[in-house]
Amino acid sequence: MSKAFTKSVLFQFNKIFRRLKSFVSHHAHPPPSPPLPAPETMTAAADVTVCKVEGGLLTSPSTFPYFMLVALEAGGLLRGLILLILYPILLLGHDHAIKVMAMVSFAGIRKDGFRLGTAVMPKLFLDDVSEEVFEAATAMAGDRRRRRVVCVTAMPREMVEPFLKEYLAVDAVVAPEMRTIRGYYTGLMEDDGEVMKRVDMDEVIGGDDRVVVVGIAGIGRSFHQLFQNYCKEVYVATTESARRRRRRLHPRRYAKPLIFHDGRVAFRPTPAATLATFMWLPLAFPLAVLRTAIFLLLPFSLSVPLLAALGMHCRHISHAAAGLNLFVCNHRSLLDPLYVSAVSARADLAAATYSISRLSEMLAPIRTFRLTRDRAADRAAMQAHLSSSSSGGCGGGLVVCPEGTTCREPFLLRFSPLFTELGADVQPVALHSEVGIFHGTTASGWKLLDPFYLLMNPSPAYVLQFLDPVAVGERRGGPEVANEVQRRIAEALGYACTALTRRDKYLVLAGNDGVVAVAGNDKSRGN
């Protein structure tokens, strides 16, 4: 009887919830009347496409995850919690909700330090771009020219313009700007009228009466006059289910590959996922402390099974070759050398590091070998370390990450050939890591907290593959060997090799070249 009663209650609750959702959706986003065709049937002779971002270009009708990402990354957990608490109010109207979310997310943030639009937001936006709508918007015009694409959005320009122009090659973006006072965002945005006065629409559209303009509408009423005044025809997805059936834009269609992105948040911060994260945090902090203590206080023979019981998964493919002391791997996090040491059962390994904090060096369970970026001095010091290990001295093996910095996406940065000048055969190690909530790397944040954030994930995972050794012969140049090691690791992981360097990464994500001016500074740019 109790089981039947429970099913009955759940059925009635679900019925009420569907009615409430339908009521809110009808009043917040009234359906078009009459229904319009799908974007795929757009006029082939069109020269310009005006495309709404929310509910048009983007598959998801909700903009909450994007503002939550800004709140968490730029403002912190408290600001994110405030935005989450306000979520029920945001269901009452799309355009009003964006203004409220912008106020909570941006108010008090320094304008000069806001790099999320370039460094963090593109990853989240690109994961939500509809391939069907993008193809319809960028289809060839009547004379086989690519259509000019103008994207329209009620979200702040600071959030959306970098991803639209850099990764989708959109020609123009019409969006409100955030107001500022003395270099700080107030949380208030321009209204539609102010944007239309600031933007020369004749220049954006083309300024020629013979230009045929079509529109792809989305959610909300912002800039509706633009569609009415300039578009010959306007198309929309007629139902929410049609939007959900859209395919995600394949990365091959990007104007340039997404290789670098920053930020701590590793998940799409929907309301449910964000709520689950806040519920996890009270457990995450003590769990990370416990895992750290196990890493530091116990030998690998004891710490590895204990950490596995605490949710840290590690799997290795093949074994390290005997007699090799130089391990070369791609860089995923500061814990890379620890996993190599544990899996290879080599407690004598040292990690070659650059610009990590002194506290991190003191707490490291294996020896650290600090590099100075002085090529001659670093080569001499590493050679001495390896020579002492081979002659039975107090040295040991060495783990190096020749990328010089971490890369989250399936790409390998250019390998520095310095390790090929040490005269030792190389043991390549391919590393793959996965996290669920927090990234354990950052380009602009506090490096001291990187391992702690990684350990706060419920089930961080590592996969190690020891590849066939590479002999360093005298007849082969350093770059040739470095490229071969890079290629082997890339093939094992299914990654793509690039010629990009750590300097390229930091110019994109932090606006600097990644060089630390003061040795030992905790807020370093080393990884």
Short mmCIF file of C-alpha atoms in Angstrom, two decimals:
data_model
loop_
_atom_site.label_atom_id
_atom_site.label_comp_id
_atom_site.label_asym_id
_atom_site.label_seq_id
_atom_site.Cartn_x
_atom_site.Cartn_y
_atom_site.Cartn_z
CA MET A 1 0.00 0.00 0.00
CA SER A 2 2.80 2.43 0.90
CA LYS A 3 4.51 1.78 -2.44
CA ALA A 4 1.32 2.53 -4.38
CA PHE A 5 0.73 5.64 -2.27
CA THR A 6 4.25 6.87 -2.99
CA LYS A 7 3.79 6.36 -6.73
CA SER A 8 0.51 8.25 -6.59
CA VAL A 9 2.08 11.20 -4.76
CA LEU A 10 5.00 11.33 -7.21
CA PHE A 11 2.60 11.19 -10.16
CA GLN A 12 0.53 14.09 -8.83
CA PHE A 13 3.66 16.12 -8.02
CA ASN A 14 5.04 15.57 -11.52
CA LYS A 15 1.71 16.57 -13.03
CA ILE A 16 1.63 19.82 -11.03
CA PHE A 17 5.28 20.54 -11.89
CA ARG A 18 4.61 20.11 -15.64
CA ARG A 19 1.64 22.47 -15.47
CA LEU A 20 3.69 25.06 -13.55
CA LYS A 21 6.56 24.76 -16.02
CA SER A 22 4.18 25.15 -18.95
CA PHE A 23 2.59 28.22 -17.34
CA VAL A 24 5.96 29.87 -16.68
CA SER A 25 7.28 29.00 -20.15
CA HIS A 26 4.15 30.40 -21.83
CA HIS A 27 4.38 33.73 -20.02
CA ALA A 28 8.15 34.07 -20.06
CA HIS A 29 8.74 32.88 -23.63
CA PRO A 30 5.48 33.09 -25.62
CA PRO A 31 5.60 30.89 -28.72
CA PRO A 32 5.77 32.56 -32.15
CA SER A 33 2.49 33.05 -33.96
CA PRO A 34 2.10 31.80 -36.59
CA PRO A 35 4.69 28.98 -36.47
CA LEU A 36 7.67 29.60 -38.72
CA PRO A 37 9.79 27.14 -40.71
CA ALA A 38 13.01 25.62 -39.44
CA PRO A 39 16.33 27.41 -40.12
CA GLU A 40 17.37 24.77 -42.68
CA THR A 41 14.79 26.15 -45.17
CA MET A 42 16.18 29.68 -45.13
CA THR A 43 16.29 31.70 -48.35
CA ALA A 44 19.35 30.58 -50.32
CA ALA A 45 19.90 34.04 -51.85
CA ALA A 46 20.34 35.76 -48.48
CA ASP A 47 23.48 37.89 -48.07
CA VAL A 48 23.35 38.50 -44.30
CA THR A 49 22.10 36.41 -41.39
CA VAL A 50 21.07 38.05 -38.14
CA CYS A 51 21.15 35.30 -35.50
CA LYS A 52 19.98 35.45 -31.90
CA VAL A 53 22.43 33.72 -29.57
CA GLU A 54 20.07 32.59 -26.79
CA GLY A 55 17.82 29.81 -28.02
CA GLY A 56 19.06 30.31 -31.58
CA LEU A 57 22.77 29.71 -32.01
CA LEU A 58 22.95 28.04 -28.59
CA THR A 59 21.10 24.78 -28.06
CA SER A 60 20.24 25.39 -24.42
CA PRO A 61 17.48 27.95 -23.77
CA SER A 62 18.99 28.84 -20.39
CA THR A 63 21.74 31.45 -19.89
CA PHE A 64 22.08 30.62 -16.19
CA PRO A 65 25.24 28.46 -16.60
CA TYR A 66 27.15 31.28 -18.27
CA PHE A 67 26.39 33.82 -15.56
CA MET A 68 27.06 31.24 -12.88
CA LEU A 69 30.48 30.63 -14.40
CA VAL A 70 31.21 34.36 -14.21
CA ALA A 71 29.94 34.49 -10.63
CA LEU A 72 32.10 31.56 -9.50
CA GLU A 73 35.27 32.42 -11.40
CA ALA A 74 35.27 36.20 -10.99
CA GLY A 75 33.38 36.59 -7.73
CA GLY A 76 33.86 33.39 -5.75
CA LEU A 77 31.65 30.85 -4.00
CA LEU A 78 29.56 33.38 -2.06
CA ARG A 79 28.51 35.23 -5.21
CA GLY A 80 27.69 31.91 -6.87
CA LEU A 81 25.59 30.88 -3.88
CA ILE A 82 23.63 34.14 -4.05
CA LEU A 83 22.91 33.59 -7.73
CA LEU A 84 21.80 30.01 -7.05
CA ILE A 85 19.41 31.16 -4.30
CA LEU A 86 17.87 33.66 -6.74
CA TYR A 87 17.26 31.01 -9.39
CA PRO A 88 13.50 30.55 -8.71
CA ILE A 89 12.99 34.27 -9.36
CA LEU A 90 14.81 34.01 -12.68
CA LEU A 91 12.09 31.75 -14.10
CA LEU A 92 9.65 34.67 -14.39
CA GLY A 93 11.10 36.15 -17.57
CA HIS A 94 14.16 35.71 -19.79
CA ASP A 95 15.08 39.36 -20.36
CA HIS A 96 14.56 40.38 -16.73
CA ALA A 97 16.48 37.31 -15.57
CA ILE A 98 19.53 38.31 -17.62
CA LYS A 99 19.58 41.74 -15.98
CA VAL A 100 19.39 40.21 -12.50
CA MET A 101 22.08 37.66 -13.27
CA ALA A 102 24.33 40.34 -14.74
CA MET A 103 23.91 42.44 -11.61
CA VAL A 104 24.85 39.57 -9.29
CA SER A 105 27.71 38.29 -11.46
CA PHE A 106 29.40 41.56 -12.45
CA ALA A 107 28.79 44.12 -9.70
CA GLY A 108 32.07 45.15 -8.10
CA ILE A 109 34.31 43.21 -10.52
CA ARG A 110 37.31 45.16 -11.79
CA LYS A 111 37.06 45.74 -15.54
CA ASP A 112 40.79 45.60 -16.26
CA GLY A 113 41.10 42.21 -14.59
CA PHE A 114 38.14 40.62 -16.37
CA ARG A 115 39.58 38.07 -18.81
CA LEU A 116 36.86 35.43 -18.54
CA GLY A 117 35.41 36.27 -21.94
CA THR A 118 38.68 35.27 -23.59
CA ALA A 119 40.13 32.72 -21.17
CA VAL A 120 37.17 30.85 -19.63
CA MET A 121 33.83 31.42 -21.40
CA PRO A 122 34.65 30.10 -24.92
CA LYS A 123 34.87 26.48 -23.72
CA LEU A 124 31.39 26.57 -22.16
CA PHE A 125 29.81 28.42 -25.09
CA LEU A 126 31.33 26.21 -27.79
CA ASP A 127 30.00 23.09 -26.07
CA ASP A 128 26.49 24.49 -26.63
CA VAL A 129 26.62 25.75 -30.23
CA SER A 130 24.06 24.15 -32.55
CA GLU A 131 25.60 22.73 -35.72
CA GLU A 132 22.32 23.01 -37.66
CA VAL A 133 21.82 26.68 -36.84
CA PHE A 134 25.49 27.52 -37.43
CA GLU A 135 25.38 25.86 -40.86
CA ALA A 136 22.17 27.69 -41.73
CA ALA A 137 23.58 31.03 -40.57
CA THR A 138 26.87 30.67 -42.47
CA ALA A 139 25.51 29.01 -45.63
CA MET A 140 26.67 30.29 -48.99
CA ALA A 141 24.81 33.18 -50.55
CA GLY A 142 23.47 33.10 -54.10
CA ASP A 143 26.85 33.85 -55.68
CA ARG A 144 28.58 31.24 -53.49
CA ARG A 145 29.92 33.81 -51.04
CA ARG A 146 29.75 33.06 -47.34
CA ARG A 147 26.95 34.94 -45.69
CA ARG A 148 27.84 37.79 -43.41
CA VAL A 149 26.79 36.75 -39.90
CA VAL A 150 25.63 39.20 -37.25
CA CYS A 151 24.94 37.75 -33.81
CA VAL A 152 22.52 39.45 -31.42
CA THR A 153 22.32 38.75 -27.70
CA ALA A 154 20.98 40.21 -24.48
CA MET A 155 24.04 38.92 -22.61
CA PRO A 156 26.90 41.36 -21.96
CA ARG A 157 29.29 41.88 -24.83
CA GLU A 158 32.21 41.16 -22.50
CA MET A 159 31.00 37.58 -22.13
CA VAL A 160 30.11 36.59 -25.68
CA GLU A 161 32.08 38.61 -28.22
CA PRO A 162 35.46 36.81 -27.88
CA PHE A 163 34.00 33.35 -28.50
CA LEU A 164 31.80 34.52 -31.37
CA LYS A 165 34.51 36.39 -33.25
CA GLU A 166 37.58 34.27 -32.50
CA TYR A 167 36.16 30.74 -32.70
CA LEU A 168 33.10 31.12 -34.95
CA ALA A 169 34.40 34.00 -37.13
CA VAL A 170 31.17 35.97 -36.67
CA ASP A 171 31.41 39.30 -38.50
CA ALA A 172 29.67 41.52 -35.95
CA VAL A 173 28.13 41.27 -32.49
CA VAL A 174 25.27 43.42 -31.24
CA ALA A 175 25.17 43.21 -27.46
CA PRO A 176 24.85 45.52 -24.45
CA GLU A 177 27.95 46.60 -22.56
CA MET A 178 28.29 46.61 -18.79
CA ARG A 179 28.41 50.05 -17.18
CA THR A 180 31.46 50.96 -15.13
CA ILE A 181 32.41 53.44 -12.42
CA ARG A 182 36.09 54.14 -11.75
CA GLY A 183 37.16 50.96 -13.45
CA TYR A 184 34.63 48.64 -11.75
CA TYR A 185 31.47 47.09 -13.18
CA THR A 186 28.27 48.40 -11.60
CA GLY A 187 26.20 45.38 -12.60
CA LEU A 188 23.98 47.49 -14.87
CA MET A 189 23.78 47.03 -18.65
CA GLU A 190 22.88 49.25 -21.57
CA ASP A 191 19.31 48.94 -22.78
CA ASP A 192 18.40 48.07 -26.36
CA GLY A 193 17.96 51.69 -27.41
CA GLU A 194 21.41 52.69 -26.19
CA VAL A 195 22.99 49.77 -28.03
CA MET A 196 21.21 50.64 -31.27
CA LYS A 197 22.44 54.25 -31.01
CA ARG A 198 26.01 53.14 -30.32
CA VAL A 199 26.12 50.58 -33.13
CA ASP A 200 25.93 51.72 -36.74
CA MET A 201 23.48 49.13 -38.02
CA ASP A 202 23.83 50.23 -41.65
CA GLU A 203 27.53 49.42 -41.41
CA VAL A 204 26.88 46.17 -39.52
CA ILE A 205 24.24 44.92 -41.95
CA GLY A 206 25.79 46.26 -45.12
CA GLY A 207 24.03 49.55 -45.77
CA ASP A 208 22.68 48.55 -49.20
CA ASP A 209 19.00 48.19 -50.06
CA ARG A 210 19.85 45.31 -52.35
CA VAL A 211 21.27 43.25 -49.46
CA VAL A 212 18.93 40.41 -48.49
CA VAL A 213 18.83 39.89 -44.72
CA VAL A 214 17.27 36.92 -42.97
CA GLY A 215 17.04 36.28 -39.25
CA ILE A 216 17.21 33.34 -36.89
CA ALA A 217 15.30 34.29 -33.76
CA GLY A 218 15.69 32.81 -30.33
CA ILE A 219 14.43 33.39 -26.82
CA GLY A 220 13.51 36.75 -25.31
CA ARG A 221 12.31 40.03 -26.78
CA SER A 222 15.59 41.93 -26.77
CA PHE A 223 16.43 43.65 -30.09
CA HIS A 224 13.18 42.43 -31.67
CA GLN A 225 13.02 45.73 -33.60
CA LEU A 226 16.26 44.76 -35.37
CA PHE A 227 14.62 41.64 -36.78
CA GLN A 228 11.49 43.59 -37.73
CA ASN A 229 13.28 46.47 -39.44
CA TYR A 230 16.06 44.70 -41.30
CA CYS A 231 15.12 41.04 -41.90
CA LYS A 232 13.17 39.95 -44.94
CA GLU A 233 12.32 36.64 -43.27
CA VAL A 234 12.76 35.38 -39.71
CA TYR A 235 13.03 31.72 -38.73
CA VAL A 236 12.81 30.07 -35.33
CA ALA A 237 12.82 26.57 -33.89
CA THR A 238 9.13 25.95 -33.33
CA THR A 239 9.44 23.73 -30.26
CA GLU A 240 11.80 23.13 -27.37
CA SER A 241 12.18 19.50 -28.44
CA ALA A 242 13.49 20.69 -31.81
CA ARG A 243 16.23 22.63 -30.05
CA ARG A 244 17.17 19.64 -27.95
CA ARG A 245 17.59 17.46 -31.06
CA ARG A 246 20.23 19.77 -32.50
CA ARG A 247 23.75 18.45 -32.81
CA ARG A 248 26.68 20.13 -31.11
CA LEU A 249 29.02 21.92 -33.50
CA HIS A 250 32.04 19.72 -34.21
CA PRO A 251 35.39 21.26 -33.21
CA ARG A 252 36.58 20.88 -36.81
CA ARG A 253 34.16 23.67 -37.73
CA TYR A 254 35.77 26.18 -35.37
CA ALA A 255 37.61 29.07 -37.00
CA LYS A 256 40.57 28.10 -34.84
CA PRO A 257 41.00 25.15 -32.46
CA LEU A 258 40.19 25.62 -28.78
CA ILE A 259 43.48 24.67 -27.12
CA PHE A 260 43.73 26.96 -24.11
CA HIS A 261 41.12 27.74 -21.48
CA ASP A 262 41.37 28.67 -17.83
CA GLY A 263 39.22 28.65 -14.70
CA ARG A 264 38.63 26.23 -11.86
CA VAL A 265 35.12 25.03 -12.78
CA ALA A 266 35.26 21.77 -14.76
CA PHE A 267 31.51 21.15 -15.16
CA ARG A 268 28.62 22.92 -16.86
CA PRO A 269 27.17 24.95 -13.95
CA THR A 270 23.48 24.29 -14.47
CA PRO A 271 21.24 24.90 -11.43
CA ALA A 272 21.18 21.19 -10.52
CA ALA A 273 24.93 20.70 -11.01
CA THR A 274 25.74 23.86 -9.05
CA LEU A 275 23.46 22.81 -6.19
CA ALA A 276 25.14 19.39 -6.10
CA THR A 277 28.55 21.08 -5.99
CA PHE A 278 27.62 23.28 -3.04
CA MET A 279 26.29 20.20 -1.25
CA TRP A 280 29.58 18.41 -1.97
CA LEU A 281 31.86 21.21 -0.71
CA PRO A 282 31.46 20.46 3.04
CA LEU A 283 32.75 16.95 2.28
CA ALA A 284 35.33 18.06 -0.27
CA PHE A 285 37.48 20.12 2.09
CA PRO A 286 38.09 17.42 4.74
CA LEU A 287 38.47 14.79 2.01
CA ALA A 288 41.18 16.86 0.29
CA VAL A 289 42.97 17.37 3.62
CA LEU A 290 42.85 13.64 4.32
CA ARG A 291 44.14 12.75 0.86
CA THR A 292 46.94 15.31 1.23
CA ALA A 293 47.96 13.85 4.58
CA ILE A 294 48.08 10.34 3.09
CA PHE A 295 50.18 11.58 0.18
CA LEU A 296 52.66 13.29 2.51
CA LEU A 297 52.93 10.90 5.44
CA LEU A 298 52.76 7.41 3.98
CA PRO A 299 54.95 5.55 1.51
CA PHE A 300 53.51 4.78 -1.91
CA SER A 301 53.01 1.12 -1.00
CA LEU A 302 50.43 2.21 1.59
CA SER A 303 49.16 5.50 0.18
CA VAL A 304 48.16 4.15 -3.25
CA PRO A 305 45.59 1.57 -2.00
CA LEU A 306 44.28 4.00 0.64
CA LEU A 307 43.81 6.76 -1.92
CA ALA A 308 42.07 4.30 -4.24
CA ALA A 309 39.63 3.53 -1.41
CA LEU A 310 39.05 7.29 -1.10
CA GLY A 311 38.05 7.62 -4.75
CA MET A 312 41.35 8.45 -6.46
CA HIS A 313 41.60 6.15 -9.46
CA CYS A 314 44.84 5.32 -11.24
CA ARG A 315 45.40 2.87 -14.07
CA HIS A 316 48.62 2.15 -15.90
CA ILE A 317 49.23 0.55 -19.27
CA SER A 318 52.50 -1.44 -19.56
CA HIS A 319 55.46 -0.97 -17.23
CA ALA A 320 58.50 1.26 -17.07
CA ALA A 321 61.62 -0.02 -18.76
CA ALA A 322 64.39 -1.15 -16.43
CA GLY A 323 67.56 0.89 -16.08
CA LEU A 324 66.19 4.24 -17.34
CA ASN A 325 66.41 7.34 -15.16
CA LEU A 326 64.92 10.05 -17.41
CA PHE A 327 61.10 10.00 -17.57
CA VAL A 328 59.54 12.45 -20.05
CA CYS A 329 55.78 13.01 -19.94
CA ASN A 330 53.11 15.42 -21.07
CA HIS A 331 51.86 17.77 -18.36
CA ARG A 332 48.36 17.47 -16.86
CA SER A 333 48.79 18.69 -13.27
CA LEU A 334 51.36 19.16 -10.51
CA LEU A 335 50.70 15.57 -9.43
CA ASP A 336 52.14 14.09 -12.64
CA PRO A 337 55.56 13.23 -11.12
CA LEU A 338 53.89 11.62 -8.08
CA TYR A 339 51.88 9.25 -10.26
CA VAL A 340 54.94 8.41 -12.38
CA SER A 341 56.94 7.71 -9.23
CA ALA A 342 54.20 5.60 -7.63
CA VAL A 343 53.37 3.53 -10.72
CA SER A 344 57.02 2.95 -11.64
CA ALA A 345 57.82 2.06 -7.99
CA ARG A 346 60.69 4.53 -8.05
CA ALA A 347 60.84 6.45 -4.78
CA ASP A 348 64.15 8.01 -5.85
CA LEU A 349 62.64 10.08 -8.67
CA ALA A 350 62.88 13.86 -8.52
CA ALA A 351 60.50 16.25 -10.27
CA ALA A 352 61.92 19.04 -12.42
CA THR A 353 59.78 22.10 -11.61
CA TYR A 354 59.61 25.75 -12.43
CA SER A 355 58.17 28.53 -10.26
CA ILE A 356 56.03 26.43 -7.95
CA SER A 357 55.77 27.84 -4.44
CA ARG A 358 58.32 27.07 -1.75
CA LEU A 359 55.56 25.61 0.40
CA SER A 360 54.62 23.18 -2.40
CA GLU A 361 58.25 22.13 -2.66
CA MET A 362 58.51 21.53 1.08
CA LEU A 363 55.30 19.47 1.17
CA ALA A 364 56.06 17.40 -1.93
CA PRO A 365 56.36 13.67 -1.08
CA ILE A 366 59.18 13.32 -3.62
CA ARG A 367 62.20 15.49 -4.26
CA THR A 368 61.75 18.55 -6.45
CA PHE A 369 64.37 19.88 -8.82
CA ARG A 370 63.91 23.63 -9.40
CA LEU A 371 64.68 24.98 -12.87
CA THR A 372 65.73 28.58 -13.42
CA ARG A 373 65.04 29.06 -17.17
CA ASP A 374 68.79 29.55 -17.59
CA ARG A 375 69.36 26.88 -20.23
CA ALA A 376 73.06 26.27 -19.58
CA ALA A 377 72.65 26.18 -15.79
CA ASP A 378 69.59 23.91 -15.94
CA ARG A 379 71.32 21.48 -18.33
CA ALA A 380 74.43 21.29 -16.13
CA ALA A 381 72.41 20.75 -12.95
CA MET A 382 70.25 18.01 -14.47
CA GLN A 383 73.25 16.25 -15.97
CA ALA A 384 74.97 16.28 -12.59
CA HIS A 385 71.84 14.84 -10.97
CA LEU A 386 71.56 12.00 -13.49
CA SER A 387 75.29 11.32 -13.40
CA SER A 388 75.29 10.94 -9.64
CA SER A 389 72.42 8.45 -9.86
CA SER A 390 74.14 6.33 -12.49
CA SER A 391 77.42 6.32 -10.51
CA GLY A 392 75.72 5.21 -7.31
CA GLY A 393 75.66 8.66 -5.71
CA CYS A 394 72.87 10.27 -3.75
CA GLY A 395 71.02 11.37 -6.89
CA GLY A 396 68.18 9.58 -8.60
CA GLY A 397 65.95 9.54 -11.64
CA LEU A 398 64.30 12.62 -13.06
CA VAL A 399 60.76 13.37 -14.26
CA VAL A 400 60.48 16.25 -16.74
CA CYS A 401 57.51 17.81 -18.52
CA PRO A 402 59.01 19.47 -21.62
CA GLU A 403 55.76 21.23 -22.51
CA GLY A 404 56.63 23.61 -19.69
CA THR A 405 52.99 24.08 -18.74
CA THR A 406 49.73 22.17 -18.53
CA CYS A 407 47.26 21.78 -21.38
CA ARG A 408 43.68 20.62 -20.71
CA GLU A 409 42.50 19.92 -24.23
CA PRO A 410 43.65 16.94 -26.38
CA PHE A 411 46.69 18.77 -27.70
CA LEU A 412 50.40 18.63 -26.94
CA LEU A 413 52.43 21.82 -26.85
CA ARG A 414 55.90 21.96 -28.33
CA PHE A 415 58.45 19.91 -26.37
CA SER A 416 61.55 21.81 -25.29
CA PRO A 417 64.59 19.83 -26.53
CA LEU A 418 66.59 20.48 -23.36
CA PHE A 419 66.00 16.95 -22.08
CA THR A 420 67.64 15.53 -25.21
CA GLU A 421 70.93 17.24 -24.30
CA LEU A 422 71.37 15.27 -21.07
CA GLY A 423 72.90 12.23 -22.78
CA ALA A 424 70.39 9.79 -21.24
CA ASP A 425 67.91 7.51 -22.98
CA VAL A 426 64.33 8.60 -22.56
CA GLN A 427 61.33 6.78 -21.09
CA PRO A 428 58.24 8.50 -22.61
CA VAL A 429 55.13 8.47 -20.41
CA ALA A 430 51.68 9.35 -21.78
CA LEU A 431 49.40 10.84 -19.14
CA HIS A 432 45.64 11.34 -19.27
CA SER A 433 43.65 12.80 -16.38
CA GLU A 434 39.98 13.41 -15.69
CA VAL A 435 38.22 15.56 -13.10
CA GLY A 436 34.54 16.10 -12.37
CA ILE A 437 34.17 19.43 -10.55
CA PHE A 438 37.42 21.39 -10.28
CA HIS A 439 40.41 21.76 -12.56
CA GLY A 440 43.69 21.28 -10.72
CA THR A 441 45.48 23.83 -12.90
CA THR A 442 45.27 27.56 -13.46
CA ALA A 443 47.12 30.19 -15.48
CA SER A 444 46.04 33.24 -13.52
CA GLY A 445 45.15 31.94 -10.06
CA TRP A 446 47.12 30.77 -7.04
CA LYS A 447 49.29 27.82 -8.04
CA LEU A 448 49.64 26.83 -4.39
CA LEU A 449 45.99 25.68 -4.44
CA ASP A 450 46.22 23.60 -7.62
CA PRO A 451 46.81 20.21 -5.93
CA PHE A 452 44.16 20.99 -3.31
CA TYR A 453 41.53 21.72 -5.95
CA LEU A 454 42.44 18.50 -7.75
CA LEU A 455 42.07 16.50 -4.55
CA MET A 456 38.63 18.04 -3.86
CA ASN A 457 37.15 16.20 -6.83
CA PRO A 458 35.06 13.17 -5.86
CA SER A 459 36.90 10.77 -8.17
CA PRO A 460 39.94 12.23 -9.93
CA ALA A 461 41.42 9.71 -12.35
CA TYR A 462 44.80 9.21 -14.00
CA VAL A 463 45.85 6.86 -16.79
CA LEU A 464 49.58 6.29 -17.37
CA GLN A 465 51.13 4.52 -20.32
CA PHE A 466 54.86 3.78 -20.38
CA LEU A 467 55.96 3.76 -24.02
CA ASP A 468 58.95 2.19 -25.70
CA PRO A 469 62.20 3.93 -24.73
CA VAL A 470 63.79 6.40 -27.12
CA ALA A 471 67.55 6.19 -27.56
CA VAL A 472 69.31 9.54 -27.71
CA GLY A 473 72.03 9.09 -30.35
CA GLU A 474 74.83 11.51 -31.08
CA ARG A 475 73.90 11.79 -34.77
CA ARG A 476 70.37 13.09 -34.13
CA GLY A 477 69.70 16.69 -33.16
CA GLY A 478 67.82 17.66 -30.02
CA PRO A 479 64.66 18.99 -31.74
CA GLU A 480 64.37 15.79 -33.77
CA VAL A 481 64.35 13.60 -30.67
CA ALA A 482 61.99 15.98 -28.85
CA ASN A 483 59.56 15.90 -31.78
CA GLU A 484 59.68 12.10 -31.89
CA VAL A 485 58.88 11.83 -28.18
CA GLN A 486 56.06 14.33 -28.61
CA ARG A 487 54.68 12.38 -31.57
CA ARG A 488 54.78 9.06 -29.72
CA ILE A 489 52.96 10.44 -26.70
CA ALA A 490 50.38 12.15 -28.93
CA GLU A 491 49.70 8.92 -30.84
CA ALA A 492 49.27 6.96 -27.61
CA LEU A 493 46.75 9.49 -26.27
CA GLY A 494 45.01 10.34 -29.52
CA TYR A 495 46.06 13.98 -29.13
CA ALA A 496 47.26 16.44 -31.77
CA CYS A 497 50.78 17.89 -31.78
CA THR A 498 51.19 21.67 -31.95
CA ALA A 499 54.10 24.10 -32.14
CA LEU A 500 52.57 26.30 -29.43
CA THR A 501 54.57 27.06 -26.30
CA ARG A 502 53.87 28.04 -22.71
CA ARG A 503 54.37 31.66 -23.73
CA ASP A 504 51.52 31.34 -26.24
CA LYS A 505 49.29 29.93 -23.51
CA TYR A 506 49.93 32.72 -21.05
CA LEU A 507 49.51 35.44 -23.64
CA VAL A 508 46.03 34.07 -24.33
CA LEU A 509 44.92 33.31 -20.78
CA ALA A 510 46.75 35.83 -18.59
CA GLY A 511 47.99 38.56 -20.89
CA ASN A 512 51.65 37.97 -19.99
CA ASP A 513 54.49 35.76 -21.15
CA GLY A 514 54.35 33.47 -18.11
CA VAL A 515 57.73 34.49 -16.75
CA VAL A 516 57.94 34.87 -12.99
CA ALA A 517 59.78 38.02 -12.00
CA VAL A 518 60.32 37.15 -8.32
CA ALA A 519 61.54 33.67 -7.42
CA GLY A 520 59.33 31.83 -4.97
CA ASN A 521 56.26 33.97 -5.52
CA ASP A 522 53.24 31.85 -4.63
CA LYS A 523 51.11 33.49 -7.29
CA SER A 524 53.29 32.02 -9.99
CA ARG A 525 52.74 31.36 -13.65
CA GLY A 526 54.78 28.24 -13.96
CA ASN A 527 52.21 25.64 -15.01
#
